[in-house]
Coordinates of C-alpha atoms (C1' of nucleotides) in Angstrom, one line a residue:
Chain A
M114 CA 0.0 0.0 -0.2
C115 CA 1.0 3.6 -0.5
G116 CA 3.3 2.7 -3.2
R117 CA 2.7 6.3 -5.4
G118 CA 1.5 9.8 -4.0
R119 CA 0.4 13.0 -5.3
G120 CA 3.9 15.4 -4.6
T121 CA 3.3 18.6 -6.1
L122 CA 3.8 20.8 -2.8
R123 CA 5.6 23.5 -3.6
P124 CA 8.6 23.6 -0.9
D125 CA 7.3 26.6 1.2
D126 CA 3.9 24.1 1.5
F127 CA 6.1 21.7 3.0
P128 CA 7.3 23.5 6.7
R129 CA 3.4 25.5 7.1
A130 CA 1.7 21.8 5.6
C131 CA 3.3 20.1 9.5
H132 CA 2.5 22.7 11.6
L133 CA 6.5 23.7 12.5
N134 CA 5.0 27.7 11.0
G135 CA 8.2 30.3 12.8
R136 CA 10.4 27.4 14.0
P137 CA 14.2 27.7 10.9
V138 CA 14.3 25.5 8.3
R139 CA 17.0 25.0 6.0
H140 CA 16.6 23.4 2.9
L141 CA 19.5 20.4 1.1
N142 CA 19.2 19.2 -1.8
M143 CA 16.3 20.6 -2.7
D144 CA 17.4 21.0 -5.7
R145 CA 16.1 17.7 -7.4
Y146 CA 13.0 18.7 -6.1
Q147 CA 9.8 17.5 -9.4
P148 CA 7.1 18.2 -8.3
S149 CA 4.4 15.6 -9.2
Y150 CA 0.9 14.5 -10.0
N151 CA 3.4 10.5 -10.2
V152 CA 5.2 9.8 -7.0
A153 CA 6.4 6.3 -6.7
P154 CA 9.3 5.2 -5.1
G155 CA 13.3 5.7 -6.3
F156 CA 12.2 9.4 -6.4
N157 CA 13.7 12.5 -5.0
V158 CA 10.6 14.2 -2.4
P159 CA 10.9 16.2 0.0
V160 CA 10.9 15.3 3.5
V161 CA 10.6 17.8 6.8
R162 CA 13.6 16.7 9.9
R163 CA 14.6 17.3 12.5
D164 CA 17.6 19.8 12.3
E165 CA 20.2 19.2 14.8
E166 CA 22.8 22.0 14.1
G167 CA 22.2 24.9 14.3
D168 CA 18.7 25.8 16.1
S169 CA 18.1 23.5 18.1
D170 CA 14.7 23.3 17.6
G171 CA 15.2 23.8 13.2
V172 CA 13.9 21.7 10.6
V173 CA 16.1 21.0 7.0
L174 CA 13.3 20.2 4.7
H175 CA 15.4 17.7 3.5
C176 CA 14.7 16.0 -0.2
M177 CA 15.6 12.5 -0.6
K178 CA 14.7 8.9 -2.2
W179 CA 11.9 7.4 -1.2
G180 CA 12.5 3.4 -0.9
L181 CA 15.0 3.6 2.2
I182 CA 18.9 2.6 1.5
P183 CA 20.0 1.0 5.1
S184 CA 23.5 2.6 6.1
F185 CA 24.7 -1.1 6.6
T186 CA 24.2 -1.4 2.7
K187 CA 26.7 -3.9 1.3
K188 CA 28.8 -1.2 -1.0
N189 CA 28.7 -3.0 -4.0
E190 CA 25.3 -4.1 -3.7
K191 CA 23.0 -3.1 -6.1
I192 CA 19.9 -0.4 -4.5
D193 CA 16.7 -0.8 -4.1
H194 CA 14.2 1.8 -3.5
F195 CA 11.2 -0.9 -3.5
R196 CA 12.4 -3.1 -0.6
M197 CA 11.8 -0.9 2.0
F198 CA 9.2 1.9 0.2
N199 CA 7.1 1.2 3.8
A200 CA 7.5 -0.1 7.1
R201 CA 4.7 -1.9 8.8
C202 CA 4.0 0.4 12.3
E203 CA 4.3 -3.8 14.1
S204 CA 7.3 -4.4 12.7
I205 CA 9.6 -1.0 13.4
R206 CA 10.4 -2.1 17.0
E207 CA 12.1 -5.4 15.7
K208 CA 13.2 -5.3 12.7
A209 CA 16.8 -4.2 12.3
S210 CA 16.1 -1.6 9.1
F211 CA 14.0 0.0 11.4
R212 CA 14.9 -0.1 15.2
R213 CA 18.0 1.9 15.0
L214 CA 15.9 5.0 12.7
L215 CA 13.5 5.9 16.0
P216 CA 15.7 7.9 17.9
K217 CA 16.8 10.3 16.0
N218 CA 15.8 9.4 12.6
R219 CA 11.8 10.3 12.4
C220 CA 10.8 12.3 9.3
L221 CA 7.7 14.2 8.8
V222 CA 6.4 13.3 4.9
S223 CA 3.5 14.8 2.6
F224 CA 1.8 14.4 -0.4
E225 CA -1.6 15.2 -1.2
G226 CA -2.7 12.3 -1.5
F227 CA -2.0 9.4 -2.3
Y228 CA -3.5 6.2 -4.4
E229 CA -4.3 2.9 -3.5
W230 CA -5.2 0.0 -5.9
K231 CA -8.6 -1.4 -4.8
K232 CA -8.6 -5.4 -6.9
D233 CA -11.4 -6.4 -8.8
G234 CA -10.9 -9.7 -9.7
L235 CA -8.7 -9.6 -12.8
R236 CA -8.9 -6.0 -12.3
K237 CA -7.1 -3.2 -10.8
Q238 CA -8.9 0.5 -10.5
P239 CA -6.2 2.9 -8.4
Y240 CA -7.7 5.8 -5.8
Y241 CA -6.8 8.8 -4.7
I242 CA -6.8 9.5 -1.4
H243 CA -7.6 13.0 -0.3
F244 CA -8.4 15.2 2.5
K245 CA -12.0 16.6 1.5
D246 CA -10.5 20.7 2.4
G247 CA -7.5 20.0 0.2
R248 CA -4.2 20.9 2.6
P249 CA -1.6 17.9 2.8
L250 CA -0.8 14.6 4.3
I251 CA 1.1 14.8 6.5
F252 CA 2.9 10.5 6.8
A253 CA 4.8 10.2 9.5
G254 CA 8.4 8.5 7.8
L255 CA 11.8 7.3 9.1
F256 CA 15.1 8.3 6.8
D257 CA 18.5 6.2 6.6
S258 CA 21.4 7.8 4.6
W259 CA 24.1 5.4 3.4
R260 CA 27.5 5.7 2.2
S261 CA 28.6 4.6 -2.0
S262 CA 31.5 3.4 -3.2
E263 CA 32.1 6.9 -3.9
G264 CA 31.8 7.8 -0.6
E265 CA 28.6 9.4 -1.7
I266 CA 26.3 9.9 0.9
L267 CA 22.0 9.3 0.3
Y268 CA 20.0 9.4 2.4
S269 CA 16.0 7.5 1.9
F270 CA 13.2 7.2 3.7
T271 CA 10.5 4.5 3.8
I272 CA 6.7 5.3 5.5
V273 CA 5.4 4.1 8.1
T274 CA 2.0 2.4 7.5
T275 CA -0.8 0.8 9.8
T276 CA -4.2 -1.2 9.2
S277 CA -6.3 0.9 7.5
S278 CA -9.2 2.5 8.7
S279 CA -12.6 1.8 9.6
S280 CA -13.4 3.6 6.2
L281 CA -10.9 2.0 4.1
E282 CA -10.7 -0.6 4.6
W283 CA -12.7 -1.6 1.3
L284 CA -9.8 -0.2 -0.5
H285 CA -7.1 -1.7 1.2
D286 CA -6.5 -3.8 4.8
R287 CA -3.4 -1.6 4.6
M288 CA -2.7 2.6 5.1
P289 CA -0.1 5.4 6.0
V290 CA 0.1 7.3 9.1
V291 CA -1.8 9.9 8.8
L292 CA -0.7 12.3 11.3
G293 CA -3.8 14.8 11.5
N294 CA -3.0 17.3 13.8
K295 CA -0.3 19.4 15.2
E296 CA 0.2 17.1 18.1
S297 CA 0.7 14.3 16.3
T298 CA 3.0 16.0 14.4
D299 CA 5.3 17.3 17.3
S300 CA 5.4 14.1 18.9
W301 CA 6.1 11.7 15.5
L302 CA 9.5 14.3 14.9
N303 CA 10.7 15.5 18.6
D304 CA 9.1 13.0 20.9
A305 CA 12.8 11.0 21.2
P306 CA 10.7 7.6 23.8
L307 CA 9.6 5.6 22.2
S308 CA 6.7 5.1 24.7
N309 CA 4.7 7.3 23.1
L310 CA 5.0 5.3 19.6
D311 CA 1.0 3.9 20.4
K312 CA -1.0 6.1 20.1
I313 CA 0.5 7.9 16.6
L314 CA 0.8 5.2 14.9
K315 CA -2.7 4.5 14.7
P316 CA -5.1 4.5 11.5
Y317 CA -5.7 7.7 10.8
E318 CA -9.8 7.1 12.0
G319 CA -10.7 11.4 11.0
T320 CA -14.4 12.2 8.9
D321 CA -12.5 14.5 7.1
L322 CA -10.8 12.0 3.7
A323 CA -12.6 11.2 1.1
W324 CA -11.4 9.4 -2.3
Y325 CA -12.7 8.9 -5.6
P326 CA -11.4 7.2 -8.5
V327 CA -8.9 7.8 -11.3
T328 CA -7.0 6.7 -14.1
T329 CA -5.1 3.6 -14.7
A330 CA -3.9 5.1 -16.9
I331 CA -1.0 6.2 -13.8
G332 CA 0.2 2.6 -13.5
K333 CA 2.6 4.4 -16.0
L334 CA 4.1 7.1 -14.4
S335 CA 4.7 8.5 -17.2
L336 CA 1.3 10.2 -17.1
N337 CA 2.2 12.5 -13.8
G338 CA 0.0 15.8 -14.1
P339 CA -3.1 17.1 -12.9
E340 CA -5.2 14.2 -15.6
C341 CA -4.1 12.0 -13.4
I342 CA -6.3 12.8 -10.0
K343 CA -9.7 13.4 -12.6
E344 CA -11.6 11.7 -11.1
I345 CA -13.4 9.0 -13.5
Q346 CA -16.5 6.7 -13.9
I347 CA -16.1 3.5 -12.6
K348 CA -16.9 0.8 -15.7
T349 CA -19.0 -1.6 -14.0
E350 CA -20.5 -4.3 -16.4
E351 CA -24.1 -2.0 -16.5
T352 CA -23.0 0.9 -18.0
K353 CA -21.0 -1.2 -19.5
S354 CA -23.9 -1.8 -21.5
I355 CA -25.4 1.0 -21.2
S356 CA -22.1 3.5 -23.1
Q357 CA -22.5 0.9 -26.1
F358 CA -25.9 0.5 -26.4
F359 CA -25.6 4.7 -26.9
S360 CA -22.6 4.8 -29.3
K361 CA -21.4 2.2 -30.5
K362 CA -18.3 3.9 -32.6
D363 CA -15.7 3.1 -29.1
I364 CA -15.6 -0.7 -29.9
C365 CA -14.4 0.4 -33.9
A366 CA -12.7 3.2 -31.9
K367 CA -13.1 5.4 -34.2
P368 CA -10.5 8.6 -34.6
P369 CA -11.3 11.2 -32.0
I370 CA -15.4 11.4 -32.2
K371 CA -15.6 14.8 -30.6
K372 CA -17.9 14.1 -26.4
E373 CA -21.3 13.1 -26.6
P374 CA -22.9 13.8 -22.6
V375 CA -25.5 11.7 -22.9
E376 CA -26.8 13.0 -20.1
A377 CA -25.1 15.1 -17.9
T378 CA -25.8 18.8 -15.1
E379 CA -25.5 21.8 -15.6
Q380 CA -22.7 21.2 -14.0
E381 CA -20.5 18.3 -15.7
S382 CA -21.1 19.3 -19.0
M383 CA -19.1 23.0 -17.8
K384 CA -16.6 20.2 -15.7
N385 CA -15.9 18.0 -18.8
E386 CA -15.1 21.3 -20.9
L387 CA -12.6 22.1 -18.5
E388 CA -10.8 19.4 -18.5
N389 CA -11.0 19.0 -22.0
Q390 CA -9.3 22.4 -22.3
S391 CA -6.4 21.4 -20.0
T392 CA -6.1 18.5 -21.7
L393 CA -5.3 19.3 -23.9
E394 CA -2.8 21.9 -23.2
N395 CA -1.7 18.7 -20.8
K396 CA -0.3 17.1 -23.6
R397 CA 1.2 19.6 -25.9
M398 CA 3.8 19.9 -22.2
K399 CA 4.0 16.6 -21.4
A400 CA 7.4 14.7 -22.9
E401 CA 5.6 11.1 -23.9
S402 CA 2.1 10.4 -22.0
V403 CA 0.3 7.9 -23.1
Q404 CA -2.2 9.1 -25.4
N405 CA -3.4 7.2 -27.9
G406 CA -6.7 4.7 -27.4
Q407 CA -7.3 3.7 -24.1
Q408 CA -6.5 7.3 -22.4
K409 CA -9.4 8.6 -24.6
S410 CA -12.0 6.1 -24.2
V411 CA -11.5 7.6 -20.8
K412 CA -12.1 11.2 -21.1
E413 CA -14.7 11.1 -23.8
E414 CA -16.8 8.9 -21.4
P415 CA -18.7 12.1 -20.1
E416 CA -22.0 9.0 -20.6
S417 CA -22.4 6.7 -17.5
Q418 CA -22.5 8.8 -14.6
L419 CA -25.6 8.4 -13.9
T420 CA -26.1 4.2 -13.1
L421 CA -23.7 5.3 -10.1
D422 CA -26.1 7.7 -9.4
N423 CA -29.0 5.5 -7.0
T424 CA -25.9 4.1 -4.8
T425 CA -26.0 7.0 -4.0
V426 CA -29.5 9.3 -3.2
T427 CA -31.2 6.5 -2.2
A428 CA -29.5 6.6 1.3
E429 CA -25.8 6.5 2.2
P430 CA -25.2 3.6 4.4
V431 CA -23.2 4.9 7.3
Q432 CA -24.7 4.9 10.6
N433 CA -23.8 1.5 12.1
S434 CA -24.2 -0.6 8.5
Q435 CA -20.8 0.4 7.6
Q436 CA -18.8 -1.6 9.4
K437 CA -19.6 -5.1 9.0
S438 CA -19.7 -4.2 5.2
V439 CA -16.3 -4.5 4.6
K440 CA -16.9 -6.2 0.3
E441 CA -18.8 -3.5 -0.3
E442 CA -17.5 0.0 -1.4
P443 CA -18.6 2.4 -0.5
Q444 CA -16.8 4.4 -3.6
S445 CA -17.3 7.2 -5.0
Q446 CA -19.9 8.6 -7.3
S447 CA -19.4 11.6 -9.4
T448 CA -18.4 14.8 -6.8
V449 CA -18.3 18.1 -7.7
Q450 CA -15.6 19.0 -5.0
N451 CA -13.0 18.4 -8.2
R452 CA -13.8 21.4 -10.1
R453 CA -9.9 21.7 -10.8
M454 CA -7.8 22.2 -13.7
E455 CA -6.7 25.7 -15.2
G456 CA -9.0 27.6 -15.9
E457 CA -6.2 29.9 -17.8
P458 CA -4.6 27.6 -20.5
E459 CA -2.4 30.5 -19.8
E460 CA 1.8 29.4 -20.1
N461 CA 3.8 31.5 -17.5
S462 CA 6.0 29.3 -17.0
Q463 CA 8.5 31.2 -15.5
Q464 CA 12.6 30.7 -14.9
K465 CA 13.5 30.6 -10.5
S466 CA 15.4 27.6 -9.4
M467 CA 15.8 27.0 -5.8
K468 CA 18.5 28.0 -4.1
E469 CA 20.5 26.0 -1.6
E470 CA 20.4 26.0 1.3
H471 CA 18.9 29.7 1.3
D472 CA 16.8 30.4 3.7
E473 CA 14.3 32.4 4.0
S474 CA 12.3 34.7 5.8
Q475 CA 8.5 34.4 4.6
D476 CA 6.5 34.7 8.0
D477 CA 3.4 35.7 5.8
Y478 CA 1.4 32.7 7.4
R479 CA -1.7 34.1 7.0
Q480 CA -3.6 30.1 8.3
T481 CA -4.9 31.5 11.2
T482 CA -8.0 33.0 8.1
T483 CA -11.2 31.2 8.3
K484 CA -12.2 32.3 5.3
K485 CA -13.5 30.0 3.2
D486 CA -13.5 30.6 -0.4
D487 CA -12.1 34.3 -1.7
G488 CA -12.3 32.9 -6.0
D489 CA -9.0 33.4 -5.6
N490 CA -7.6 29.6 -6.8
T491 CA -4.7 31.0 -8.3
C492 CA -0.7 30.3 -7.9
D493 CA 2.0 29.0 -8.8
I494 CA 3.2 25.8 -8.7
Y495 CA 5.8 24.0 -10.1
T496 CA 5.4 22.0 -13.0
L497 CA 7.6 18.6 -14.5
S498 CA 10.2 20.2 -17.1
P499 CA 12.1 18.2 -18.8
E500 CA 15.2 17.2 -17.7
G501 CA 14.6 18.1 -15.0
A502 CA 17.9 20.7 -14.2
T503 CA 16.3 23.8 -12.6
S504 CA 12.4 23.8 -11.3
S505 CA 9.6 26.0 -13.6
I506 CA 6.7 26.9 -12.5
E507 CA 3.6 27.4 -14.4
K508 CA 1.4 30.0 -13.3
R509 CA -2.7 27.9 -12.9
D510 CA -5.9 27.4 -12.0
Y511 CA -5.4 26.1 -8.5
S512 CA -8.6 25.2 -7.2
E513 CA -8.1 21.8 -7.1
F514 CA -6.4 22.2 -3.7
S515 CA -9.5 24.6 -2.4
A516 CA -12.5 22.8 -4.2
H517 CA -12.8 20.6 -1.9
A518 CA -13.1 22.4 0.5
K519 CA -16.2 24.1 -1.3
P520 CA -18.9 24.6 1.4
S521 CA -22.4 24.6 -1.5
T522 CA -22.7 20.1 -2.4
R523 CA -21.8 19.8 0.1
E524 CA -24.5 16.6 0.0
T525 CA -23.2 15.5 -3.0
E526 CA -19.8 15.7 -2.0
R527 CA -20.5 13.9 1.8
R528 CA -20.9 10.2 -1.3
H529 CA -17.5 9.6 -1.3
T530 CA -15.7 9.9 1.8
T531 CA -14.9 9.3 4.9
P532 CA -18.5 8.1 6.5
V533 CA -19.8 10.5 9.3
K534 CA -21.2 9.3 12.9
K535 CA -24.2 11.3 12.5
K536 CA -25.5 12.7 9.9
S537 CA -27.0 15.5 11.6
K538 CA -27.0 18.6 8.8
G539 CA -25.8 20.9 9.6
A540 CA -22.2 21.7 10.2
D541 CA -19.3 19.3 8.9
D542 CA -17.1 18.1 10.6
K543 CA -15.3 20.0 13.4
Q544 CA -11.6 20.0 11.5
P545 CA -9.8 23.2 11.4
T546 CA -10.4 24.7 7.5
L547 CA -6.4 25.0 6.0
F548 CA -6.3 25.4 2.6
S549 CA -5.5 28.9 3.7
Y550 CA -2.2 27.4 3.3
F551 CA -1.8 26.9 -0.8
G552 CA -3.1 30.8 -0.7
R553 CA -0.4 32.1 -2.9
S554 CA 2.3 33.7 -1.7
Chain B
dC152 C1' 33.8 -17.0 17.5
dC153 C1' 32.0 -15.7 12.6
dA154 C1' 28.2 -15.9 8.7
dG155 C1' 24.5 -14.0 7.1
dA156 C1' 20.1 -11.6 8.1
dC157 C1' 18.3 -7.1 7.5
dG158 C1' 11.8 -5.8 4.3
dT159 C1' 6.6 -4.7 2.6
dT160 C1' 2.8 -5.7 -1.0
dG161 C1' -0.3 -9.3 -2.3
dT162 C1' -1.3 -14.1 -3.8
dT163 C1' -6.1 -15.4 -10.2
Chain C
dG129 C1' 25.7 -1.3 12.9
dT130 C1' 23.5 -5.4 14.8
dC131 C1' 20.5 -9.4 15.4
dT132 C1' 20.5 -14.2 15.4
dG133 C1' 21.7 -18.9 14.0
dG134 C1' 25.5 -22.0 13.9
Chain D
dC140 C1' 3.2 0.5 -6.3
dC141 C1' 2.2 -0.7 -11.3
dA142 C1' 4.6 -2.1 -16.0
dG143 C1' 6.2 -5.5 -18.9
dA144 C1' 9.6 -8.9 -19.7
dC145 C1' 10.3 -13.3 -20.2
dG146 C1' 15.1 -17.4 -25.3
dT147 C1' 18.4 -18.9 -28.1
dT148 C1' 21.3 -19.2 -32.1
dG149 C1' 24.2 -16.8 -34.3
dT150 C1' 24.9 -12.6 -36.4
dT151 C1' 28.1 -7.5 -41.6
Chain E
dG87 C1' 4.6 -17.3 -11.7
dT88 C1' 8.5 -14.7 -10.9
dC89 C1' 12.1 -10.8 -11.9
dT90 C1' 13.7 -6.4 -13.4
dG91 C1' 12.9 -1.8 -14.1
dG92 C1' 10.9 2.8 -13.6

DNA sequence: CCAGACGTTGTT
DNA sequence: GTCTGG
DNA sequence: CCAGACGTTGTT
DNA sequence: GTCTGG
């Protein structure tokens, strides 16, 4: 589990997401960071760890390789980042590779979301799991360093996993340890004693997680743009027949036939337009991409939205039946939450190289604000540069982050989200609004 | 004493 | 490095 | 994590 | 199925 994630945060987002406002932050190897919607083990990923040098309360935003390479790895041994990209919390105290890291080598890993493949017989359907309000997830991590034969020091980390929360059991039996508040992140990062570990290395049972199915094309790492997190409609046997009935051309694989919305609400169709637009743009900036028949079929299927809706409309199977139905999937339906993508295909890629070890003093955190949606969702995010020598930035619509927190459409949004104990119509849960992290800086 | 392992997934 | 197995 | 290969002989 | 590569 947790072998893929979305890592498109800007460097400045990490300390804030980890509730480290005001503390000195050193940057290490951040020039290696290449944001991607499809991050896998072997990638360079920024983690936050304590700074042993300098100020005692300082932290380091340190770009490391995902996939632990223990320090005792043989010099000649081939390094394999896929062997230990996860660490079972049940075994970190025993296993030699992890145990030694517990005292002083803990770190925080931050992804906006992660992907999990649900096995349905032969099919494997990936889902994207994220916070409703779009704030990043914080995982418990452990890191190590290894000296290669060339004298190079390789830093790497692993993500601690635990059993799945009750709301995600239907998807998978394991999930990353999600540190949901400042108390837990501070505890993991700073607490030397391993006595309190059991308290924080538990499945995240908060009600503010959400998920939806995404294209199976994310299996290929070459797909690494926003289309990775575009919600798709599940193809059940039923839907297949229906869509076949309405359009035969699908099987004949004709040249690009523009979409044919069999049925779509107003916002749905609008969403589709936006997404089609963005897809084109992405293709343009993408080096290779898998652009072929299959991917096309995925996006040119605005139809099939109808069937799934009945499931949810009827009633939320929440309440008590929830825990029993491990088999059944409280899975997706159409959510309005992901109306993202760039509204303005402006290509304002400016060069900005992140400097090593550069200390920033951007203390304009406004995370105290509780403003909801001010309508301004544009800000800089990092996008892949062809060769990754330097990171380029592109202006685009950032609503994908905050859209999840849209107060409107609450009822529909609630479907694919963590079941709530009580379904009182009033206020949603008590989770703090933190998406202001992403206000343009 | 030395030698060898040291890990996670998931498995129609 | 550190633990287990022989 | 997923995707893709999975082989030999003999070769200008 | 199993191994390699990303």
